[in-house]
PDB file of C-alpha atoms and ligand atoms in Angstrom:
ATOM      1  CA  UNK U  29    -118.482 -22.445  78.925  1.00  0.00           C
ATOM      2  CA  UNK U  30    -120.710 -19.838  80.441  1.00  0.00           C
ATOM      3  CA  UNK U  31    -122.559 -17.185  79.879  1.00  0.00           C
ATOM      4  CA  UNK U  32    -119.447 -14.198  80.468  1.00  0.00           C
ATOM      5  CA  UNK U  33    -116.399 -16.977  79.037  1.00  0.00           C
ATOM      6  CA  UNK U  34    -117.945 -16.881  75.881  1.00  0.00           C
ATOM      7  CA  UNK U  35    -118.048 -12.979  75.766  1.00  0.00           C
ATOM      8  CA  UNK U  36    -114.643 -12.526  77.471  1.00  0.00           C
ATOM      9  CA  UNK U  37    -111.199 -11.881  76.148  1.00  0.00           C
ATOM     10  CA  UNK U  38    -107.786 -13.736  76.773  1.00  0.00           C
ATOM     11  CA  UNK U  39    -106.117 -10.110  76.207  1.00  0.00           C
ATOM     12  CA  UNK U  40    -106.941  -6.723  76.633  1.00  0.00           C
ATOM     13  CA  UNK U  41    -104.446  -4.155  75.397  1.00  0.00           C
ATOM     14  CA  UNK U  42    -104.888  -0.116  73.861  1.00  0.00           C
ATOM     15  CA  UNK U  43    -104.031  -0.249  71.063  1.00  0.00           C
ATOM     16  CA  UNK U  44    -102.389  -2.705  68.296  1.00  0.00           C
ATOM     17  CA  UNK U  45     -98.736  -1.744  69.090  1.00  0.00           C
ATOM     18  CA  UNK U  46     -99.440  -3.378  72.453  1.00  0.00           C
ATOM     19  CA  UNK U  47    -100.291  -6.186  71.310  1.00  0.00           C
ATOM     20  CA  UNK U  48     -97.133  -8.534  72.602  1.00  0.00           C
ATOM     21  CA  UNK U  49     -96.305  -9.972  69.647  1.00  0.00           C
ATOM     22  CA  UNK U  50     -93.479 -12.342  71.246  1.00  0.00           C
ATOM     23  CA  UNK U  51     -95.983 -12.947  73.979  1.00  0.00           C
ATOM     24  CA  UNK U  52     -97.968 -15.234  70.773  1.00  0.00           C
ATOM     25  CA  UNK U  53     -95.894 -16.157  68.916  1.00  0.00           C
ATOM     26  CA  UNK U  54     -94.349 -18.104  72.040  1.00  0.00           C
ATOM     27  CA  UNK U  55     -97.787 -19.211  72.142  1.00  0.00           C
ATOM     28  CA  UNK U  56     -96.987 -20.654  68.723  1.00  0.00           C
ATOM     29  CA  UNK U  57     -99.449 -18.013  66.999  1.00  0.00           C
ATOM     30  CA  UNK U  58     -98.966 -16.311  63.856  1.00  0.00           C
ATOM     31  CA  UNK U  59    -101.908 -16.270  62.057  1.00  0.00           C
ATOM     32  CA  UNK U  60    -103.828 -13.171  62.947  1.00  0.00           C
ATOM     33  CA  UNK U  61    -107.743 -11.938  62.251  1.00  0.00           C
ATOM     34  CA  UNK U  62    -108.739  -8.371  62.523  1.00  0.00           C
ATOM     35  CA  UNK U  63    -111.325  -6.378  62.840  1.00  0.00           C
ATOM     36  CA  UNK U  64    -111.261  -3.082  61.101  1.00  0.00           C
ATOM     37  CA  UNK U  65    -113.624  -0.903  62.235  1.00  0.00           C
ATOM     38  CA  UNK U  66    -112.111   1.138  65.285  1.00  0.00           C
ATOM     39  CA  UNK U  67    -109.810  -1.315  65.529  1.00  0.00           C
ATOM     40  CA  UNK U  68    -107.169  -0.508  62.651  1.00  0.00           C
ATOM     41  CA  UNK U  69    -109.537   2.828  61.701  1.00  0.00           C
ATOM     42  CA  UNK U  70    -112.262   5.244  62.927  1.00  0.00           C
ATOM     43  CA  UNK U  71    -115.751   3.701  62.011  1.00  0.00           C
ATOM     44  CA  UNK U  72    -116.201   4.018  57.752  1.00  0.00           C
ATOM     45  CA  UNK U  73    -112.778   6.060  57.706  1.00  0.00           C
ATOM     46  CA  UNK U  74    -111.343   5.589  54.321  1.00  0.00           C
ATOM     47  CA  UNK U  75    -107.990   6.977  55.952  1.00  0.00           C
ATOM     48  CA  UNK U  76    -105.333   4.214  57.088  1.00  0.00           C
ATOM     49  CA  UNK U  77    -103.202   6.190  59.247  1.00  0.00           C
ATOM     50  CA  UNK U  78     -98.948   5.684  58.154  1.00  0.00           C
ATOM     51  CA  UNK U  79     -98.121   4.210  61.621  1.00  0.00           C
ATOM     52  CA  UNK U  80    -100.783   1.646  61.315  1.00  0.00           C
ATOM     53  CA  UNK U  81     -99.546   0.800  57.609  1.00  0.00           C
ATOM     54  CA  UNK U  82     -96.191   0.307  58.759  1.00  0.00           C
ATOM     55  CA  UNK U  83     -96.644  -2.006  61.899  1.00  0.00           C
ATOM     56  CA  UNK U  84     -98.869  -4.113  59.149  1.00  0.00           C
ATOM     57  CA  UNK U  85     -95.560  -4.190  57.159  1.00  0.00           C
ATOM     58  CA  UNK U  86     -93.427  -4.693  60.728  1.00  0.00           C
ATOM     59  CA  UNK U  87     -95.379  -7.522  61.418  1.00  0.00           C
ATOM     60  CA  UNK U  88     -95.540  -9.378  58.137  1.00  0.00           C
ATOM     61  CA  UNK U  89     -91.780  -8.540  57.978  1.00  0.00           C
ATOM     62  CA  UNK U  90     -91.897 -10.486  61.673  1.00  0.00           C
ATOM     63  CA  UNK U  91     -93.725 -13.768  60.272  1.00  0.00           C
ATOM     64  CA  UNK U  92     -97.422 -13.099  61.121  1.00  0.00           C
ATOM     65  CA  UNK U  93     -99.771 -13.891  59.063  1.00  0.00           C
ATOM     66  CA  UNK U  94    -102.431 -10.716  59.177  1.00  0.00           C
ATOM     67  CA  UNK U  95    -106.371 -10.902  57.509  1.00  0.00           C
ATOM     68  CA  UNK U  96    -109.389  -8.110  57.866  1.00  0.00           C
ATOM     69  CA  UNK U  97    -112.515 -10.061  58.751  1.00  0.00           C
ATOM     70  CA  UNK U  98    -114.974  -7.349  59.049  1.00  0.00           C
ATOM     71  CA  UNK U  99    -118.500  -7.169  59.106  1.00  0.00           C
ATOM     72  CA  UNK U 100    -118.565  -3.575  56.872  1.00  0.00           C
ATOM     73  CA  UNK U 101    -118.966  -4.699  53.078  1.00  0.00           C
ATOM     74  CA  UNK U 102    -117.108  -4.749  50.116  1.00  0.00           C
ATOM     75  CA  UNK U 103    -115.731  -2.113  48.429  1.00  0.00           C
ATOM     76  CA  UNK U 104    -114.981  -1.119  52.449  1.00  0.00           C
ATOM     77  CA  UNK U 105    -112.792  -4.076  53.582  1.00  0.00           C
ATOM     78  CA  UNK U 106    -110.769  -4.264  49.933  1.00  0.00           C
ATOM     79  CA  UNK U 107    -110.432  -1.221  50.110  1.00  0.00           C
ATOM     80  CA  UNK U 108    -108.605  -1.186  53.586  1.00  0.00           C
ATOM     81  CA  UNK U 109    -107.062  -4.530  52.622  1.00  0.00           C
ATOM     82  CA  UNK U 110    -105.153  -3.599  48.836  1.00  0.00           C
ATOM     83  CA  UNK U 111    -103.951  -0.071  51.648  1.00  0.00           C
ATOM     84  CA  UNK U 112    -102.211  -2.572  54.013  1.00  0.00           C
ATOM     85  CA  UNK U 113    -101.626  -5.517  51.882  1.00  0.00           C
ATOM     86  CA  UNK U 114    -103.255  -7.535  53.096  1.00  0.00           C
ATOM     87  CA  UNK U 115    -105.984 -10.905  52.571  1.00  0.00           C
ATOM     88  CA  UNK U 116    -109.809 -10.567  53.643  1.00  0.00           C
ATOM     89  CA  UNK U 117    -112.938 -11.282  54.419  1.00  0.00           C
ATOM     90  CA  UNK U 118    -116.125  -8.665  54.956  1.00  0.00           C
ATOM     91  CA  UNK U 119    -119.753  -9.764  55.366  1.00  0.00           C
ATOM     92  CA  UNK U 120    -118.341 -11.753  58.315  1.00  0.00           C
ATOM     93  CA  UNK U 121    -121.771 -11.715  60.351  1.00  0.00           C
ATOM     94  CA  UNK U 122    -119.410 -12.027  62.793  1.00  0.00           C
ATOM     95  CA  UNK U 123    -120.641 -13.503  65.817  1.00  0.00           C
ATOM     96  CA  UNK U 124    -122.734 -16.115  63.739  1.00  0.00           C
ATOM     97  CA  UNK U 125    -121.257 -16.507  60.704  1.00  0.00           C
ATOM     98  CA  UNK U 126    -117.798 -18.706  59.990  1.00  0.00           C
ATOM     99  CA  UNK U 127    -115.469 -15.813  58.924  1.00  0.00           C
ATOM    100  CA  UNK U 128    -113.021 -16.668  61.212  1.00  0.00           C
ATOM    101  CA  UNK U 129    -113.053 -19.825  60.437  1.00  0.00           C
ATOM    102  CA  UNK U 130    -113.276 -18.834  56.482  1.00  0.00           C
ATOM    103  CA  UNK U 131    -109.763 -16.932  56.819  1.00  0.00           C
ATOM    104  CA  UNK U 132    -107.753 -18.772  58.459  1.00  0.00           C
ATOM    105  CA  UNK U 133    -108.986 -21.409  55.921  1.00  0.00           C
ATOM    106  CA  UNK U 134    -107.816 -18.336  53.396  1.00  0.00           C
ATOM    107  CA  UNK U 135    -104.094 -18.754  55.265  1.00  0.00           C
ATOM    108  CA  UNK U 136    -103.491 -21.946  55.262  1.00  0.00           C
ATOM    109  CA  UNK U 137    -102.940 -21.723  58.751  1.00  0.00           C
ATOM    110  CA  UNK U 138    -105.359 -23.380  61.826  1.00  0.00           C
ATOM    111  CA  UNK U 139    -107.021 -22.065  63.983  1.00  0.00           C
ATOM    112  CA  UNK U 140    -104.417 -23.282  67.164  1.00  0.00           C
ATOM    113  CA  UNK U 141    -102.235 -21.402  65.470  1.00  0.00           C
ATOM    114  CA  UNK U 142    -104.607 -18.226  64.973  1.00  0.00           C
ATOM    115  CA  UNK U 143    -105.533 -14.844  67.398  1.00  0.00           C
ATOM    116  CA  UNK U 144    -108.691 -12.869  66.932  1.00  0.00           C
ATOM    117  CA  UNK U 145    -108.329  -9.275  66.989  1.00  0.00           C
ATOM    118  CA  UNK U 146    -111.563  -6.840  67.396  1.00  0.00           C
ATOM    119  CA  UNK U 147    -113.076  -4.201  69.816  1.00  0.00           C
ATOM    120  CA  UNK U 148    -115.870  -5.332  69.817  1.00  0.00           C
ATOM    121  CA  UNK U 149    -116.962  -8.552  72.527  1.00  0.00           C
ATOM    122  CA  UNK U 150    -120.609  -9.068  71.476  1.00  0.00           C
ATOM    123  CA  UNK U 151    -119.333  -9.194  67.575  1.00  0.00           C
ATOM    124  CA  UNK U 152    -115.252  -9.964  68.104  1.00  0.00           C
ATOM    125  CA  UNK U 153    -115.284 -12.046  71.786  1.00  0.00           C
ATOM    126  CA  UNK U 154    -117.817 -14.180  70.591  1.00  0.00           C
ATOM    127  CA  UNK U 155    -117.506 -14.663  67.479  1.00  0.00           C
ATOM    128  CA  UNK U 156    -113.619 -15.412  67.770  1.00  0.00           C
ATOM    129  CA  UNK U 157    -114.723 -17.061  71.693  1.00  0.00           C
ATOM    130  CA  UNK U 158    -117.828 -19.399  69.901  1.00  0.00           C
ATOM    131  CA  UNK U 159    -114.717 -20.852  67.717  1.00  0.00           C
ATOM    132  CA  UNK U 160    -112.468 -21.547  70.728  1.00  0.00           C
ATOM    133  CA  UNK U 161    -109.308 -19.301  69.263  1.00  0.00           C
ATOM    134  CA  UNK U 162    -107.534 -16.640  71.272  1.00  0.00           C
ATOM    135  CA  UNK U 163    -109.352 -13.315  71.549  1.00  0.00           C
ATOM    136  CA  UNK U 164    -107.313 -10.346  71.883  1.00  0.00           C
ATOM    137  CA  UNK U 165    -109.516  -7.550  72.698  1.00  0.00           C
ATOM    138  CA  UNK U 166    -108.446  -3.538  71.393  1.00  0.00           C
ATOM    139  CA  UNK U 167    -110.013  -0.637  73.340  1.00  0.00           C
ATOM    140  CA  UNK U 168    -112.330   0.646  70.533  1.00  0.00           C
ATOM    141  CA  UNK U 169    -110.559   3.905  68.949  1.00  0.00           C
ATOM    142  CA  UNK U 170    -113.278   6.956  69.757  1.00  0.00           C
ATOM    143  CA  UNK U 171    -115.628   7.464  66.665  1.00  0.00           C
ATOM    144  CA  UNK U 172    -118.594   7.302  65.644  1.00  0.00           C
ATOM    145  CA  UNK U 173    -120.298   4.431  65.404  1.00  0.00           C
ATOM    146  CA  UNK U 174    -122.805   1.506  63.248  1.00  0.00           C
ATOM    147  CA  UNK U 175    -126.163   2.505  65.227  1.00  0.00           C
ATOM    148  CA  UNK U 176    -126.652  -0.380  66.404  1.00  0.00           C
ATOM    149  CA  UNK U 177    -123.732  -0.548  68.266  1.00  0.00           C
ATOM    150  CA  UNK U 178    -123.813   3.393  70.324  1.00  0.00           C
ATOM    151  CA  UNK U 179    -127.400   2.051  70.744  1.00  0.00           C
ATOM    152  CA  UNK U 180    -127.329  -1.362  71.586  1.00  0.00           C
ATOM    153  CA  UNK U 181    -123.597  -3.321  72.038  1.00  0.00           C
ATOM    154  CA  UNK U 182    -122.001  -0.799  73.805  1.00  0.00           C
ATOM    155  CA  UNK U 183    -124.751  -0.209  76.265  1.00  0.00           C
ATOM    156  CA  UNK U 184    -124.292  -4.200  76.921  1.00  0.00           C
ATOM    157  CA  UNK U 185    -120.686  -3.901  76.734  1.00  0.00           C
ATOM    158  CA  UNK U 186    -120.406  -1.105  79.617  1.00  0.00           C
ATOM    159  CA  UNK U 187    -123.178  -3.840  81.989  1.00  0.00           C
ATOM    160  CA  UNK U 188    -120.501  -7.026  80.956  1.00  0.00           C
ATOM    161  CA  UNK U 189    -117.433  -5.289  82.003  1.00  0.00           C
ATOM    162  CA  UNK U 190    -118.071  -4.940  85.289  1.00  0.00           C
ATOM    163  CA  UNK U 191    -118.318  -8.581  85.327  1.00  0.00           C
ATOM    164  CA  UNK U 192    -115.388  -9.664  83.257  1.00  0.00           C
TER     165      UNK U 192
HETATM  166 MG1   MG F   3    -115.308  -3.204  65.038  1.00  0.00          MG
END
């Protein structure tokens, strides 16, 4: 696996609503591991828009099993998961940790049936690709970000995206 292969998403979409659920289902994917900040809600925003809550209800109704996997901390992630009524893994330490694998175990699924969805190449995509998940990059919501993301990760992403 080359450097770019570990960074490269298997699929790219502009928003959660654009995720082609039927295409994923046809691939045998029914477990979806979601990043929280700038994927589902703006960074550290406690409010979840009604349409996002409705979309999660819709995908659950359609037979998908979502879970949050976030590097953010307990109370924040637990609160969001509660509002979405889905399980969660917090302090996931993406890309290094085993958060995605723990989430799959929590859901009772298998890696081959699971997609990782997130807005960052260096955490979500690298973390998902290193453990051989199907990875989906979502365009980041525009908001303030964690200082390291703004000053380091986004700059590196800008360079990497030229090669993807
Ligand atoms: Mg994020």
